[in-house]
């Protein structure tokens, strides 16, 4: 069965960096686009970024202003999110989600999420 | 930037039909997706490509998309359907979520 397991969350000071990971299993990782979606405490869902199945396309939410970088390692079946210059407003649960072969489709499986808290 | 608007809350009695709307400019020109999220859990896809149900999603969930409004309909609503529901669409390489609707079954 499809499994997505996020890790790497924690408490980090403003201005510092953090890298999240999402370990995928139960499907052919190299044939699916992958996404990051976040949810601030008590708030709604906010899409963060997508990487295409072949890594040729990466798109980000405008609000991130180039601070985040999405990547994937096919050999490890793992998705990453490098987060730099973190701000208090980046505090959220970060979910990875599986997309289709095309990047602009539904998120059909989600991980359990990892909490990132940006605080001094 | 593109926006999707949902009512903050909808209430329905058990066994009745719940309708949750999602409004956006010319939304019918895009595909709408719907996700269910229960407290403390990850979102679950319940409708994709406007009207399609993933395997395992009960038939009482259905979707439509016309004009500027997509609608999630839950027929014969059950207590277990109480959750937050989010619509989503793609616009210019960006995924956009609605603000979410809290469905209360009472």
PDB file of C-alpha atoms in Angstrom:
ATOM      1  CA  UNK A   1       0.000   0.000   0.000  1.00  0.00           C
ATOM      2  CA  UNK A   2       1.078   3.581  -0.626  1.00  0.00           C
ATOM      3  CA  UNK A   3       2.930   5.095   2.309  1.00  0.00           C
ATOM      4  CA  UNK A   4       4.378   8.557   2.729  1.00  0.00           C
ATOM      5  CA  UNK A   5       6.320   9.256   5.901  1.00  0.00           C
ATOM      6  CA  UNK A   6       7.558  12.769   6.635  1.00  0.00           C
ATOM      7  CA  UNK A   7      10.394  13.579   9.003  1.00  0.00           C
ATOM      8  CA  UNK A   8      12.725  16.402   9.889  1.00  0.00           C
ATOM      9  CA  UNK A   9      10.341  18.758  11.625  1.00  0.00           C
ATOM     10  CA  UNK A  10      11.096  20.448  14.913  1.00  0.00           C
ATOM     11  CA  UNK A  11      11.702  23.781  16.592  1.00  0.00           C
ATOM     12  CA  UNK A  12      14.002  26.170  14.749  1.00  0.00           C
ATOM     13  CA  UNK A  13      14.960  29.788  15.318  1.00  0.00           C
ATOM     14  CA  UNK A  14      13.919  32.505  12.868  1.00  0.00           C
ATOM     15  CA  UNK A  15      16.392  32.920  10.040  1.00  0.00           C
ATOM     16  CA  UNK A  16      17.704  29.372  10.312  1.00  0.00           C
ATOM     17  CA  UNK A  17      17.271  26.464   7.885  1.00  0.00           C
ATOM     18  CA  UNK A  18      15.609  23.080   8.029  1.00  0.00           C
ATOM     19  CA  UNK A  19      15.296  20.164   5.617  1.00  0.00           C
ATOM     20  CA  UNK A  20      12.228  17.969   5.568  1.00  0.00           C
ATOM     21  CA  UNK A  21      12.148  14.465   4.113  1.00  0.00           C
ATOM     22  CA  UNK A  22       9.314  12.296   2.849  1.00  0.00           C
ATOM     23  CA  UNK A  23      10.012   8.581   2.436  1.00  0.00           C
ATOM     24  CA  UNK A  24       7.759   6.965  -0.152  1.00  0.00           C
ATOM     25  CA  UNK A  25       6.888   3.300  -0.513  1.00  0.00           C
ATOM     26  CA  UNK A  26       4.258   1.051  -2.051  1.00  0.00           C
ATOM     27  CA  UNK A  27       4.333   2.632  -5.507  1.00  0.00           C
ATOM     28  CA  UNK A  28       6.740   3.500  -8.317  1.00  0.00           C
ATOM     29  CA  UNK A  29       8.135   6.769  -7.000  1.00  0.00           C
ATOM     30  CA  UNK A  30       9.768   7.738 -10.302  1.00  0.00           C
ATOM     31  CA  UNK A  31       6.458   7.917 -12.177  1.00  0.00           C
ATOM     32  CA  UNK A  32       4.655  10.387  -9.917  1.00  0.00           C
ATOM     33  CA  UNK A  33       4.912  14.090  -9.283  1.00  0.00           C
ATOM     34  CA  UNK A  34       5.251  14.958  -5.600  1.00  0.00           C
ATOM     35  CA  UNK A  35       4.056  17.918  -3.569  1.00  0.00           C
ATOM     36  CA  UNK A  36       4.467  19.690  -0.266  1.00  0.00           C
ATOM     37  CA  UNK A  37       1.403  21.231   1.374  1.00  0.00           C
ATOM     38  CA  UNK A  38       1.385  22.979   4.743  1.00  0.00           C
ATOM     39  CA  UNK A  39      -1.199  23.828   7.360  1.00  0.00           C
ATOM     40  CA  UNK A  40      -0.615  26.475  10.010  1.00  0.00           C
ATOM     41  CA  UNK A  41      -2.154  25.728  13.421  1.00  0.00           C
ATOM     42  CA  UNK A  42      -5.937  26.070  13.227  1.00  0.00           C
ATOM     43  CA  UNK A  43      -5.766  27.243   9.598  1.00  0.00           C
ATOM     44  CA  UNK A  44      -6.474  25.842   6.157  1.00  0.00           C
ATOM     45  CA  UNK A  45      -4.323  24.044   3.633  1.00  0.00           C
ATOM     46  CA  UNK A  46      -1.658  25.930   1.684  1.00  0.00           C
ATOM     47  CA  UNK A  47       0.170  24.422  -1.257  1.00  0.00           C
ATOM     48  CA  UNK A  48       3.937  24.879  -1.080  1.00  0.00           C
ATOM     49  CA  UNK A  49       5.642  23.252  -4.061  1.00  0.00           C
ATOM     50  CA  UNK A  50       5.609  20.495  -6.660  1.00  0.00           C
ATOM     51  CA  UNK A  51       8.310  18.533  -8.463  1.00  0.00           C
ATOM     52  CA  UNK A  52       7.501  16.613 -11.628  1.00  0.00           C
ATOM     53  CA  UNK A  53       8.116  12.887 -11.947  1.00  0.00           C
ATOM     54  CA  UNK A  54      11.229  13.515 -14.061  1.00  0.00           C
ATOM     55  CA  UNK A  55      12.462  16.485 -11.950  1.00  0.00           C
ATOM     56  CA  UNK A  56      12.311  18.739 -15.012  1.00  0.00           C
ATOM     57  CA  UNK A  57       9.626  20.981 -13.555  1.00  0.00           C
ATOM     58  CA  UNK A  58       9.498  22.576 -10.125  1.00  0.00           C
ATOM     59  CA  UNK A  59       6.905  25.137  -9.101  1.00  0.00           C
ATOM     60  CA  UNK A  60       6.481  27.065  -5.872  1.00  0.00           C
ATOM     61  CA  UNK A  61       3.881  29.167  -4.115  1.00  0.00           C
ATOM     62  CA  UNK A  62       4.523  32.854  -4.791  1.00  0.00           C
ATOM     63  CA  UNK A  63       4.430  33.582  -1.055  1.00  0.00           C
ATOM     64  CA  UNK A  64       7.655  31.655  -0.471  1.00  0.00           C
ATOM     65  CA  UNK A  65       9.740  34.155  -2.451  1.00  0.00           C
ATOM     66  CA  UNK A  66      12.503  31.700  -3.278  1.00  0.00           C
ATOM     67  CA  UNK A  67      13.251  30.577   0.279  1.00  0.00           C
ATOM     68  CA  UNK A  68      12.224  26.942  -0.218  1.00  0.00           C
ATOM     69  CA  UNK A  69      13.643  24.302  -2.589  1.00  0.00           C
ATOM     70  CA  UNK A  70      11.976  21.032  -3.496  1.00  0.00           C
ATOM     71  CA  UNK A  71      14.002  18.039  -4.664  1.00  0.00           C
ATOM     72  CA  UNK A  72      13.814  14.266  -4.876  1.00  0.00           C
ATOM     73  CA  UNK A  73      16.176  11.309  -4.833  1.00  0.00           C
ATOM     74  CA  UNK A  74      14.808   8.508  -6.986  1.00  0.00           C
ATOM     75  CA  UNK A  75      17.408   6.050  -5.712  1.00  0.00           C
ATOM     76  CA  UNK A  76      16.156   6.575  -2.151  1.00  0.00           C
ATOM     77  CA  UNK A  77      12.452   7.029  -2.965  1.00  0.00           C
ATOM     78  CA  UNK A  78      12.603  10.239  -0.974  1.00  0.00           C
ATOM     79  CA  UNK A  79      11.231  13.741  -1.432  1.00  0.00           C
ATOM     80  CA  UNK A  80      12.861  16.750   0.239  1.00  0.00           C
ATOM     81  CA  UNK A  81      12.018  20.323   1.129  1.00  0.00           C
ATOM     82  CA  UNK A  82      14.909  22.629   1.968  1.00  0.00           C
ATOM     83  CA  UNK A  83      13.603  25.597   3.927  1.00  0.00           C
ATOM     84  CA  UNK A  84      15.868  28.617   4.377  1.00  0.00           C
ATOM     85  CA  UNK A  85      15.463  31.973   6.120  1.00  0.00           C
ATOM     86  CA  UNK A  86      12.604  30.592   8.151  1.00  0.00           C
ATOM     87  CA  UNK A  87      10.020  32.954   9.599  1.00  0.00           C
ATOM     88  CA  UNK A  88       7.429  32.641  12.324  1.00  0.00           C
ATOM     89  CA  UNK A  89       4.718  32.456   9.658  1.00  0.00           C
ATOM     90  CA  UNK A  90       6.294  29.247   8.309  1.00  0.00           C
ATOM     91  CA  UNK A  91       5.148  27.462  11.464  1.00  0.00           C
ATOM     92  CA  UNK A  92       2.886  24.669  10.244  1.00  0.00           C
ATOM     93  CA  UNK A  93       2.391  20.965   9.750  1.00  0.00           C
ATOM     94  CA  UNK A  94       4.061  20.070   6.466  1.00  0.00           C
ATOM     95  CA  UNK A  95       2.504  17.255   4.445  1.00  0.00           C
ATOM     96  CA  UNK A  96       3.931  15.521   1.416  1.00  0.00           C
ATOM     97  CA  UNK A  97       1.423  14.433  -1.156  1.00  0.00           C
ATOM     98  CA  UNK A  98       1.530  12.184  -4.196  1.00  0.00           C
ATOM     99  CA  UNK A  99       0.440  13.638  -7.496  1.00  0.00           C
ATOM    100  CA  UNK A 100      -0.131  12.047 -10.848  1.00  0.00           C
ATOM    101  CA  UNK A 101       2.307  11.604 -13.714  1.00  0.00           C
ATOM    102  CA  UNK A 102       1.318  15.120 -14.660  1.00  0.00           C
ATOM    103  CA  UNK A 103       2.142  17.648 -11.971  1.00  0.00           C
ATOM    104  CA  UNK A 104      -1.157  19.542 -12.112  1.00  0.00           C
ATOM    105  CA  UNK A 105      -3.478  16.816 -10.874  1.00  0.00           C
ATOM    106  CA  UNK A 106      -4.943  15.712  -7.570  1.00  0.00           C
ATOM    107  CA  UNK A 107      -3.066  14.784  -4.407  1.00  0.00           C
ATOM    108  CA  UNK A 108      -4.269  11.231  -4.016  1.00  0.00           C
ATOM    109  CA  UNK A 109      -2.200  10.171  -1.008  1.00  0.00           C
ATOM    110  CA  UNK A 110      -0.912  12.256   1.893  1.00  0.00           C
ATOM    111  CA  UNK A 111       1.597  11.596   4.629  1.00  0.00           C
ATOM    112  CA  UNK A 112       0.865  12.090   8.310  1.00  0.00           C
ATOM    113  CA  UNK A 113       2.705  15.403   8.379  1.00  0.00           C
ATOM    114  CA  UNK A 114       5.651  16.806  10.314  1.00  0.00           C
ATOM    115  CA  UNK A 115       5.393  19.889  12.526  1.00  0.00           C
ATOM    116  CA  UNK A 116       7.759  22.797  12.004  1.00  0.00           C
ATOM    117  CA  UNK A 117       7.807  25.471  14.686  1.00  0.00           C
ATOM    118  CA  UNK A 118       9.767  28.639  14.025  1.00  0.00           C
ATOM    119  CA  UNK A 119      10.377  30.403  17.303  1.00  0.00           C
ATOM    120  CA  UNK A 120      13.175  32.033  19.236  1.00  0.00           C
TER     121      UNK A 120
ATOM    122  CA  UNK B   1      -3.715  35.636  -7.796  1.00  0.00           C
ATOM    123  CA  UNK B   2      -6.532  33.144  -8.164  1.00  0.00           C
ATOM    124  CA  UNK B   3      -8.878  32.639  -5.223  1.00  0.00           C
ATOM    125  CA  UNK B   4     -11.375  29.974  -4.239  1.00  0.00           C
ATOM    126  CA  UNK B   5     -14.116  30.921  -1.788  1.00  0.00           C
ATOM    127  CA  UNK B   6     -15.968  28.473   0.449  1.00  0.00           C
ATOM    128  CA  UNK B   7     -18.548  29.086   3.191  1.00  0.00           C
ATOM    129  CA  UNK B   8     -16.874  28.742   6.591  1.00  0.00           C
ATOM    130  CA  UNK B   9     -19.508  26.351   7.877  1.00  0.00           C
ATOM    131  CA  UNK B  10     -22.395  24.179   6.776  1.00  0.00           C
ATOM    132  CA  UNK B  11     -24.783  22.275   9.013  1.00  0.00           C
ATOM    133  CA  UNK B  12     -26.873  19.269   8.076  1.00  0.00           C
ATOM    134  CA  UNK B  13     -29.097  16.776   9.848  1.00  0.00           C
ATOM    135  CA  UNK B  14     -28.207  13.082   9.676  1.00  0.00           C
ATOM    136  CA  UNK B  15     -29.648  11.465   6.567  1.00  0.00           C
ATOM    137  CA  UNK B  16     -30.094  14.760   4.753  1.00  0.00           C
ATOM    138  CA  UNK B  17     -28.113  16.182   1.832  1.00  0.00           C
ATOM    139  CA  UNK B  18     -25.208  18.538   2.432  1.00  0.00           C
ATOM    140  CA  UNK B  19     -23.935  20.858  -0.278  1.00  0.00           C
ATOM    141  CA  UNK B  20     -20.646  22.709  -0.009  1.00  0.00           C
ATOM    142  CA  UNK B  21     -19.867  25.358  -2.594  1.00  0.00           C
ATOM    143  CA  UNK B  22     -16.528  26.567  -3.938  1.00  0.00           C
ATOM    144  CA  UNK B  23     -16.464  29.745  -6.029  1.00  0.00           C
ATOM    145  CA  UNK B  24     -13.752  31.029  -8.336  1.00  0.00           C
ATOM    146  CA  UNK B  25     -13.527  33.044 -11.527  1.00  0.00           C
ATOM    147  CA  UNK B  26     -14.451  30.791 -14.473  1.00  0.00           C
ATOM    148  CA  UNK B  27     -13.898  27.748 -12.279  1.00  0.00           C
ATOM    149  CA  UNK B  28     -15.669  25.557 -14.813  1.00  0.00           C
ATOM    150  CA  UNK B  29     -12.619  26.018 -17.068  1.00  0.00           C
ATOM    151  CA  UNK B  30     -10.507  24.238 -14.509  1.00  0.00           C
ATOM    152  CA  UNK B  31     -10.837  20.914 -12.715  1.00  0.00           C
ATOM    153  CA  UNK B  32     -12.021  20.980  -9.106  1.00  0.00           C
ATOM    154  CA  UNK B  33     -10.784  18.613  -6.429  1.00  0.00           C
ATOM    155  CA  UNK B  34     -12.173  18.037  -2.933  1.00  0.00           C
ATOM    156  CA  UNK B  35     -10.468  16.860   0.238  1.00  0.00           C
ATOM    157  CA  UNK B  36     -11.902  15.777   3.582  1.00  0.00           C
ATOM    158  CA  UNK B  37      -9.937  16.383   6.762  1.00  0.00           C
ATOM    159  CA  UNK B  38     -11.018  15.119  10.158  1.00  0.00           C
ATOM    160  CA  UNK B  39      -9.505  16.553  13.361  1.00  0.00           C
ATOM    161  CA  UNK B  40      -5.932  15.447  13.888  1.00  0.00           C
ATOM    162  CA  UNK B  41      -5.796  13.571  10.583  1.00  0.00           C
ATOM    163  CA  UNK B  42      -4.301  14.134   7.156  1.00  0.00           C
ATOM    164  CA  UNK B  43      -6.518  15.208   4.261  1.00  0.00           C
ATOM    165  CA  UNK B  44      -8.192  12.549   2.130  1.00  0.00           C
ATOM    166  CA  UNK B  45      -9.127  12.999  -1.524  1.00  0.00           C
ATOM    167  CA  UNK B  46     -12.890  12.514  -1.988  1.00  0.00           C
ATOM    168  CA  UNK B  47     -13.508  13.977  -5.471  1.00  0.00           C
ATOM    169  CA  UNK B  48     -11.152  14.547  -8.406  1.00  0.00           C
ATOM    170  CA  UNK B  49     -11.591  15.904 -11.929  1.00  0.00           C
ATOM    171  CA  UNK B  50     -14.839  17.607 -10.857  1.00  0.00           C
ATOM    172  CA  UNK B  51     -16.959  14.477 -10.501  1.00  0.00           C
ATOM    173  CA  UNK B  52     -14.862  11.346 -10.014  1.00  0.00           C
ATOM    174  CA  UNK B  53     -14.680   9.381  -6.775  1.00  0.00           C
ATOM    175  CA  UNK B  54     -11.477   7.568  -5.761  1.00  0.00           C
ATOM    176  CA  UNK B  55     -11.840   3.931  -4.858  1.00  0.00           C
ATOM    177  CA  UNK B  56     -13.019   3.514  -1.292  1.00  0.00           C
ATOM    178  CA  UNK B  57     -14.961   6.772  -1.196  1.00  0.00           C
ATOM    179  CA  UNK B  58     -18.682   6.133  -0.590  1.00  0.00           C
ATOM    180  CA  UNK B  59     -21.148   6.767  -3.399  1.00  0.00           C
ATOM    181  CA  UNK B  60     -22.912   9.383  -1.290  1.00  0.00           C
ATOM    182  CA  UNK B  61     -20.096  11.789  -2.189  1.00  0.00           C
ATOM    183  CA  UNK B  62     -20.514  13.526  -5.551  1.00  0.00           C
ATOM    184  CA  UNK B  63     -19.209  16.629  -7.263  1.00  0.00           C
ATOM    185  CA  UNK B  64     -20.147  19.087  -9.968  1.00  0.00           C
ATOM    186  CA  UNK B  65     -18.563  22.145 -11.560  1.00  0.00           C
ATOM    187  CA  UNK B  66     -20.393  24.734 -13.627  1.00  0.00           C
ATOM    188  CA  UNK B  67     -19.897  28.422 -14.261  1.00  0.00           C
ATOM    189  CA  UNK B  68     -18.010  29.923 -11.345  1.00  0.00           C
ATOM    190  CA  UNK B  69     -18.996  27.304  -8.775  1.00  0.00           C
ATOM    191  CA  UNK B  70     -17.977  23.769  -7.926  1.00  0.00           C
ATOM    192  CA  UNK B  71     -20.140  21.869  -5.476  1.00  0.00           C
ATOM    193  CA  UNK B  72     -19.496  18.895  -3.239  1.00  0.00           C
ATOM    194  CA  UNK B  73     -22.695  17.051  -2.390  1.00  0.00           C
ATOM    195  CA  UNK B  74     -23.043  14.469   0.339  1.00  0.00           C
ATOM    196  CA  UNK B  75     -26.296  12.521   0.124  1.00  0.00           C
ATOM    197  CA  UNK B  76     -27.615  10.755   3.184  1.00  0.00           C
ATOM    198  CA  UNK B  77     -25.027  12.471   5.364  1.00  0.00           C
ATOM    199  CA  UNK B  78     -23.694  10.393   8.238  1.00  0.00           C
ATOM    200  CA  UNK B  79     -22.128  11.439  11.511  1.00  0.00           C
ATOM    201  CA  UNK B  80     -18.782  10.153  10.244  1.00  0.00           C
ATOM    202  CA  UNK B  81     -18.872  12.785   7.480  1.00  0.00           C
ATOM    203  CA  UNK B  82     -18.413  15.590   9.999  1.00  0.00           C
ATOM    204  CA  UNK B  83     -15.105  17.155   8.961  1.00  0.00           C
ATOM    205  CA  UNK B  84     -13.445  20.086   7.229  1.00  0.00           C
ATOM    206  CA  UNK B  85     -13.724  20.058   3.449  1.00  0.00           C
ATOM    207  CA  UNK B  86     -11.361  21.867   1.092  1.00  0.00           C
ATOM    208  CA  UNK B  87     -11.747  22.506  -2.616  1.00  0.00           C
ATOM    209  CA  UNK B  88      -8.677  22.873  -4.804  1.00  0.00           C
ATOM    210  CA  UNK B  89      -7.881  23.861  -8.382  1.00  0.00           C
ATOM    211  CA  UNK B  90      -4.821  24.613 -10.484  1.00  0.00           C
ATOM    212  CA  UNK B  91      -4.084  28.078 -11.863  1.00  0.00           C
ATOM    213  CA  UNK B  92      -0.902  29.030 -13.710  1.00  0.00           C
ATOM    214  CA  UNK B  93       1.315  26.299 -12.261  1.00  0.00           C
ATOM    215  CA  UNK B  94      -0.041  26.941  -8.775  1.00  0.00           C
ATOM    216  CA  UNK B  95      -2.348  24.790  -6.701  1.00  0.00           C
ATOM    217  CA  UNK B  96      -4.971  26.886  -4.949  1.00  0.00           C
ATOM    218  CA  UNK B  97      -7.044  25.725  -1.985  1.00  0.00           C
ATOM    219  CA  UNK B  98     -10.273  27.191  -0.762  1.00  0.00           C
ATOM    220  CA  UNK B  99     -10.387  28.351   2.842  1.00  0.00           C
ATOM    221  CA  UNK B 100     -12.240  25.237   3.950  1.00  0.00           C
ATOM    222  CA  UNK B 101     -15.751  24.481   5.145  1.00  0.00           C
ATOM    223  CA  UNK B 102     -16.537  22.903   8.477  1.00  0.00           C
ATOM    224  CA  UNK B 103     -19.392  20.441   8.029  1.00  0.00           C
ATOM    225  CA  UNK B 104     -21.390  19.832  11.175  1.00  0.00           C
ATOM    226  CA  UNK B 105     -23.809  16.926  11.326  1.00  0.00           C
ATOM    227  CA  UNK B 106     -26.421  17.560  13.988  1.00  0.00           C
TER     228      UNK B 106
END
